Coordinates of C-alpha atoms and ligand atoms in Angstrom, one line a residue:
M1 CA 12.8 25.3 -101.9
A2 CA 11.2 27.7 -100.1
H3 CA 11.0 28.4 -96.2
R4 CA 7.3 28.5 -95.1
V5 CA 6.7 31.5 -92.5
A6 CA 4.0 32.0 -90.6
A7 CA 3.8 36.1 -90.2
L8 CA 1.8 36.6 -86.7
G9 CA 1.3 40.1 -85.6
G10 CA -0.9 39.9 -83.2
D11 CA -1.6 43.5 -81.1
G12 CA -0.5 46.6 -79.9
I13 CA 3.1 47.4 -82.2
G14 CA 2.9 44.0 -83.2
P15 CA 2.0 43.5 -86.5
E16 CA 4.6 47.4 -87.9
V17 CA 7.7 45.5 -85.9
V18 CA 6.8 42.2 -88.4
R19 CA 6.3 44.2 -91.1
E20 CA 10.0 45.3 -90.7
G21 CA 11.1 42.3 -90.0
L22 CA 10.1 40.6 -93.6
K23 CA 11.0 43.6 -95.1
V24 CA 14.7 42.8 -93.5
L25 CA 14.0 38.9 -94.1
A26 CA 13.4 39.3 -98.0
A27 CA 16.5 41.5 -98.1
V28 CA 19.1 39.1 -96.8
G29 CA 16.8 36.4 -98.8
E30 CA 18.8 38.1 -101.6
T31 CA 21.2 39.0 -100.9
A32 CA 22.0 34.8 -99.1
G33 CA 19.8 33.6 -102.3
F34 CA 16.6 31.8 -100.4
T35 CA 13.1 32.7 -100.7
C36 CA 10.5 32.8 -97.7
E37 CA 7.2 31.9 -98.6
V38 CA 5.3 34.2 -95.5
T39 CA 1.6 33.9 -95.5
D40 CA -0.2 36.5 -92.9
L41 CA -2.2 35.3 -89.9
P42 CA -4.9 37.8 -88.9
Y43 CA -4.7 36.0 -84.8
G44 CA -4.7 38.7 -82.0
T45 CA -7.2 40.0 -79.6
D46 CA -8.6 42.4 -82.8
H47 CA -9.8 39.0 -84.1
Y48 CA -11.0 37.3 -81.2
L49 CA -13.0 40.4 -80.2
E50 CA -14.4 40.1 -83.4
T51 CA -15.5 36.6 -83.9
G52 CA -14.3 35.4 -80.1
V53 CA -11.5 32.8 -81.7
I54 CA -8.6 33.4 -80.5
F55 CA -7.2 30.9 -82.0
P56 CA -9.7 28.7 -84.9
D57 CA -9.5 24.1 -84.4
G58 CA -7.2 22.5 -85.6
M59 CA -3.6 25.3 -85.9
M60 CA -1.4 23.3 -84.1
D61 CA -1.4 21.1 -87.0
T62 CA -1.2 23.8 -89.6
F63 CA 1.9 24.6 -87.7
R64 CA 3.6 21.4 -87.6
R65 CA 2.2 20.2 -91.5
D66 CA 2.7 23.9 -93.1
F67 CA 5.1 25.7 -91.5
D68 CA 9.1 26.4 -90.9
A69 CA 8.6 28.9 -88.8
I70 CA 6.4 31.6 -87.1
L71 CA 7.3 35.2 -86.7
L72 CA 5.2 36.7 -83.6
G73 CA 5.1 40.2 -83.2
A74 CA 3.5 41.0 -79.4
I75 CA 0.2 39.7 -77.3
G76 CA -1.6 41.7 -75.3
D77 CA -4.7 44.3 -75.4
P78 CA -6.0 45.7 -71.5
R79 CA -10.0 45.6 -73.3
V80 CA -10.0 41.9 -72.6
E81 CA -9.4 40.0 -69.3
V82 CA -5.5 39.6 -68.4
G83 CA -3.7 36.6 -69.7
L84 CA -6.4 35.0 -72.0
I85 CA -4.7 36.0 -75.5
E86 CA -0.9 35.8 -74.0
R87 CA -2.3 31.8 -72.7
G88 CA -4.5 31.4 -76.3
I89 CA -1.9 32.5 -78.7
I90 CA 1.7 32.5 -76.8
G91 CA 1.1 29.3 -74.3
A92 CA -0.8 27.7 -76.7
I93 CA 2.1 27.8 -79.0
R94 CA 4.4 26.7 -76.9
W95 CA 3.2 24.3 -74.9
D96 CA 1.3 22.5 -78.1
L97 CA 4.1 23.1 -80.1
D98 CA 6.0 21.4 -76.9
L99 CA 8.8 24.6 -77.3
F100 CA 10.8 23.0 -74.5
V101 CA 13.4 25.9 -75.3
N102 CA 13.5 29.7 -75.3
L103 CA 16.3 31.2 -76.2
R104 CA 17.8 34.6 -74.9
P105 CA 20.2 35.6 -75.8
I106 CA 21.8 38.9 -74.0
K107 CA 24.6 40.7 -76.0
L108 CA 25.6 44.3 -75.8
Y109 CA 26.6 45.6 -79.3
N110 CA 27.7 49.2 -77.8
E111 CA 29.0 50.7 -74.6
R112 CA 26.7 53.6 -74.6
L113 CA 23.3 51.2 -74.8
C114 CA 23.7 50.0 -71.7
P115 CA 23.0 51.8 -68.7
L116 CA 25.6 50.2 -66.7
K117 CA 28.7 52.1 -65.4
D118 CA 32.1 50.8 -67.5
K119 CA 30.1 47.6 -68.5
T120 CA 31.4 47.3 -72.3
P121 CA 30.6 45.2 -75.1
K122 CA 32.9 42.4 -73.4
D123 CA 31.5 42.1 -70.5
V124 CA 27.9 41.4 -72.2
D125 CA 27.7 38.5 -73.7
M126 CA 25.3 35.6 -72.7
I127 CA 23.0 33.9 -73.7
F128 CA 19.8 32.5 -71.5
V129 CA 18.1 29.0 -72.0
R130 CA 14.6 29.5 -70.4
E131 CA 12.9 26.1 -69.6
N132 CA 9.1 26.8 -71.7
T133 CA 6.8 24.5 -71.0
E134 CA 6.8 24.0 -67.5
D135 CA 7.3 25.5 -64.1
A136 CA 4.4 27.9 -62.7
Y137 CA 3.4 28.2 -66.1
A138 CA 2.3 24.7 -66.7
G139 CA -1.3 26.2 -65.7
M140 CA -2.0 23.8 -62.2
H141 CA -3.8 26.7 -60.3
G142 CA -7.0 27.2 -58.7
F143 CA -9.0 28.7 -56.4
V144 CA -11.2 27.6 -53.1
H145 CA -14.0 30.0 -51.5
K146 CA -13.1 32.9 -54.1
G147 CA -13.9 36.2 -53.2
S148 CA -14.5 35.6 -49.3
P149 CA -11.7 35.7 -46.8
L150 CA -11.0 32.5 -46.2
E151 CA -9.8 32.3 -49.5
V152 CA -6.8 30.2 -51.1
S153 CA -5.2 30.3 -54.1
T154 CA -2.3 27.7 -55.6
Q155 CA -0.6 27.8 -58.6
T156 CA 2.3 24.3 -58.8
M157 CA 5.6 24.9 -59.8
V158 CA 5.6 21.2 -61.8
Y159 CA 8.5 19.8 -63.0
T160 CA 9.2 16.9 -64.7
R161 CA 13.0 14.7 -64.7
A162 CA 12.3 14.9 -68.4
G163 CA 11.6 19.0 -69.1
V164 CA 14.6 19.7 -67.1
E165 CA 16.8 17.2 -68.6
R166 CA 16.4 17.9 -71.7
V167 CA 17.0 22.0 -71.3
V168 CA 20.0 21.5 -69.1
R169 CA 21.3 19.6 -72.3
Y170 CA 20.4 22.2 -74.9
A171 CA 22.3 24.5 -72.4
F172 CA 25.4 22.4 -72.6
E173 CA 25.0 21.8 -76.3
L174 CA 24.7 25.3 -76.3
A175 CA 28.0 26.2 -74.2
M176 CA 30.2 23.5 -76.6
G177 CA 30.3 26.1 -79.1
R178 CA 30.7 29.0 -77.5
E179 CA 34.6 30.0 -77.0
R180 CA 33.8 30.6 -73.0
K181 CA 32.1 27.0 -72.2
Q182 CA 31.0 27.3 -68.8
V183 CA 26.9 27.5 -68.1
T184 CA 25.5 28.9 -65.5
L185 CA 22.2 27.2 -63.7
V186 CA 20.1 29.8 -62.2
D187 CA 17.8 28.4 -59.5
K188 CA 16.2 28.9 -56.1
A189 CA 17.6 24.9 -55.0
N190 CA 17.2 26.8 -51.3
A191 CA 13.6 27.8 -50.7
V192 CA 12.2 26.0 -54.0
R193 CA 13.4 22.2 -52.8
A194 CA 11.4 20.7 -55.6
Q195 CA 14.1 22.8 -57.8
D196 CA 16.5 20.0 -56.6
L197 CA 16.1 17.9 -59.0
W198 CA 17.4 20.4 -61.5
T199 CA 20.2 20.8 -58.9
R200 CA 20.9 17.3 -59.6
T201 CA 20.1 16.2 -63.4
F202 CA 22.6 19.5 -63.5
A203 CA 25.4 17.5 -62.2
E204 CA 24.5 14.4 -63.9
V205 CA 24.1 15.6 -67.0
G206 CA 27.3 17.8 -67.0
E207 CA 29.2 15.1 -66.3
E208 CA 28.9 14.4 -70.0
Y209 CA 30.8 17.4 -70.8
P210 CA 33.3 17.3 -69.4
D211 CA 34.5 20.9 -71.0
I212 CA 32.5 22.3 -70.0
R213 CA 32.6 24.3 -66.8
Q214 CA 29.4 24.5 -64.5
D215 CA 28.6 27.4 -62.5
H216 CA 26.0 28.1 -60.1
A217 CA 24.5 31.4 -58.7
Y218 CA 20.2 31.5 -57.0
I219 CA 17.7 33.8 -59.0
D220 CA 18.8 36.2 -56.2
A221 CA 21.9 36.1 -56.4
A222 CA 21.9 36.8 -60.3
C223 CA 19.7 39.0 -60.3
M224 CA 22.5 41.6 -58.4
W225 CA 25.3 39.7 -60.6
M226 CA 23.8 40.5 -63.9
V227 CA 24.2 44.4 -63.3
K228 CA 27.2 44.1 -61.3
N229 CA 29.6 42.2 -63.1
P230 CA 27.2 40.9 -65.7
E231 CA 30.9 39.3 -67.7
W232 CA 30.0 36.3 -65.5
F233 CA 27.9 35.2 -67.4
D234 CA 27.8 32.7 -70.8
V235 CA 25.1 30.2 -71.1
A236 CA 22.7 30.0 -67.7
V237 CA 20.4 27.8 -67.8
T238 CA 16.4 28.3 -65.1
T239 CA 13.3 27.7 -65.0
N240 CA 10.7 29.3 -67.2
L241 CA 9.3 31.6 -64.6
F242 CA 13.2 33.1 -63.5
G243 CA 14.5 33.0 -67.1
D244 CA 10.8 35.3 -67.9
I245 CA 12.5 38.0 -64.8
I246 CA 16.0 38.1 -65.4
T247 CA 15.8 38.9 -68.8
D248 CA 14.3 42.0 -68.9
L249 CA 16.8 42.7 -66.6
G250 CA 19.3 41.3 -69.4
A251 CA 17.2 43.1 -71.7
M252 CA 17.7 46.5 -69.6
V253 CA 21.4 45.7 -69.6
Q254 CA 22.1 44.9 -73.2
G255 CA 20.3 48.7 -74.0
G256 CA 16.7 48.0 -73.3
M257 CA 12.6 45.9 -74.9
G258 CA 13.9 47.8 -78.6
I259 CA 16.2 45.3 -79.0
A260 CA 15.8 42.0 -77.0
A261 CA 15.0 38.8 -79.1
S262 CA 14.0 35.2 -78.2
G263 CA 13.4 31.1 -79.4
N264 CA 10.5 29.4 -79.0
I265 CA 12.4 26.5 -80.2
H266 CA 12.6 22.8 -80.5
P267 CA 15.4 20.8 -81.9
G268 CA 14.5 20.2 -86.2
Q269 CA 10.6 21.4 -85.8
V270 CA 8.4 23.7 -86.1
S271 CA 9.1 26.7 -83.9
M272 CA 8.3 30.3 -82.9
F273 CA 10.1 33.7 -82.5
E274 CA 9.4 36.9 -81.5
S275 CA 10.8 39.9 -79.3
I276 CA 10.6 39.8 -75.7
H277 CA 8.7 43.0 -75.3
G278 CA 4.7 43.4 -75.0
S279 CA 2.5 44.8 -77.8
A280 CA 3.3 48.9 -76.2
P281 CA -0.3 49.6 -77.3
K282 CA 0.7 53.2 -76.8
Y283 CA 2.9 53.2 -79.1
K284 CA 0.8 51.9 -81.6
D285 CA 0.2 52.9 -85.1
Q286 CA 2.5 55.9 -84.4
N287 CA 5.8 54.5 -86.0
K288 CA 7.7 54.9 -83.0
A289 CA 8.1 51.3 -82.1
N290 CA 11.9 49.6 -82.0
P291 CA 11.5 47.3 -84.6
I292 CA 15.4 45.6 -84.2
A293 CA 13.9 43.0 -81.3
T294 CA 12.1 41.3 -83.7
I295 CA 14.9 41.8 -86.8
A296 CA 16.8 40.6 -84.5
A297 CA 14.4 37.4 -83.8
V298 CA 14.1 36.8 -87.4
Q299 CA 18.6 36.3 -87.5
M300 CA 17.2 33.7 -85.0
M301 CA 14.7 32.6 -87.0
L302 CA 17.1 32.3 -89.8
A303 CA 19.8 29.9 -87.7
H304 CA 16.8 27.3 -86.8
L305 CA 16.2 27.5 -90.7
G306 CA 19.1 26.1 -91.8
E307 CA 20.7 29.2 -93.0
E308 CA 23.3 29.9 -92.3
D309 CA 25.1 32.6 -94.3
G310 CA 21.5 34.4 -93.8
A311 CA 21.9 34.5 -90.1
R312 CA 25.5 35.5 -90.6
I313 CA 25.3 37.9 -92.7
L314 CA 22.2 39.4 -89.9
D315 CA 24.1 38.7 -87.3
N316 CA 26.7 41.4 -88.6
A317 CA 24.4 43.8 -90.1
L318 CA 22.8 44.4 -86.6
S319 CA 26.5 45.1 -85.4
N320 CA 27.7 47.4 -87.6
L321 CA 24.8 49.5 -87.5
L322 CA 24.7 49.0 -83.2
S323 CA 28.0 49.4 -82.5
G324 CA 28.3 52.2 -85.4
D325 CA 29.2 56.3 -83.5
D326 CA 25.7 57.7 -84.3
I327 CA 23.0 55.2 -83.3
K328 CA 21.4 57.6 -80.3
S329 CA 19.1 55.1 -78.5
M330 CA 17.1 52.2 -78.2
N331 CA 13.6 53.8 -76.7
A332 CA 11.0 54.2 -78.8
G333 CA 9.9 57.1 -80.9
V334 CA 14.3 58.2 -80.6
Y335 CA 14.4 56.8 -84.6
G336 CA 11.4 55.3 -86.8
T337 CA 9.5 51.7 -86.7
D338 CA 10.8 52.1 -90.7
E339 CA 13.5 53.9 -90.6
L340 CA 15.1 52.0 -88.5
G341 CA 14.4 48.3 -90.7
D342 CA 15.4 50.6 -93.8
M343 CA 18.9 51.5 -91.7
V344 CA 19.2 48.0 -91.4
V345 CA 18.2 46.9 -94.8
T346 CA 21.0 49.1 -95.9
E347 CA 23.5 47.4 -93.9
V348 CA 22.4 44.4 -95.6
H349 CA 23.5 45.1 -98.6
K350 CA 26.5 46.7 -97.9
L351 CA 27.4 43.3 -96.8
G352 CA 25.6 42.0 -100.1
G353 CA 28.0 43.6 -102.1
Ligands
IPM430 C1 7.3 36.8 -72.2 C2 6.2 37.4 -71.7 C3 5.3 35.9 -71.7 C4 5.1 35.2 -70.4 C5 3.6 37.0 -71.5 C6 3.2 37.1 -72.0 C7 2.8 35.4 -70.7 O1 6.2 38.2 -70.9 O2 7.3 36.2 -72.7 O3 8.1 37.0 -71.7 O4 5.6 35.4 -69.0 O5 6.4 34.5 -70.6
MN431 MN1 8.7 38.3 -70.1

């Protein structure tokens, strides 16, 4: 049966990178023998400005009922209030579909793409498990005396035992399937005492996984080590906000925002896959945006859909392309958006024989 994929290009460069992602998806499908039924969805800032609607009523039920996966381009547009469409689309999808894992691989394919001196692909191969539904992102905030000198604003970091436990367990399970079998908890429990819940939950869940080595780093130190000793990381699990921040740092270490992908996952349920970069409005419609991150998100989507052959083929295609001696840079504008898509398709066809 065909996989039902919702393609949500969104704002800025989103639609053009999604176009390349779908082109590659079709090529992998031909090679690996599966089909996808793709439905284009028009939501994003333009749609909101034209209609006043971010998502129609019942959209989350539609996702649950009619789709197996969502491929998202990018959201963000300076014409509207900060965060409005991000919360209304990315936030709504993450929270309302309960996509509690934000999986962000940080893998260097080519020494030339790494800004760190003397670091090679064997030094940068980690995967961050970012909690995706709680923390400062839970939406509990408020203002009093707004606009006056007495103004008070608060935003609460929310952690639930169930929410922490399920994401920590996901990280340990993930580590079981990896060679190094290590999980690092990244937190700031020395200052944010509420994160003691993470410390205790990590230790308790970890007891069920005697084969996995447990490690710990405070977020500030983790940022330092990510630059100094990225080889120390294998699987890392962290809170929503820290995960947001450190994975941008990770993206740079692996070659830039043009390359870093993520999966917003609830195992066994409709899940959403996206690049971690933004909508980059200045590059819109110029054929300069790098679609590799979105193509790598397609790779993660195939793994989620159970298309193991397809996921492996696309992983190898990306690895062959990016590790090649000819690849210059992953920065915007070095290659055409469609050119990079075509280059991946060529690699997929080579692997298909
Ligand atoms: C990300 C983004 C989002 C986040 C924004 C767009 C709300 O930065 O996916 O990393 O903070 O989670
Ligand atoms: Mn981010």
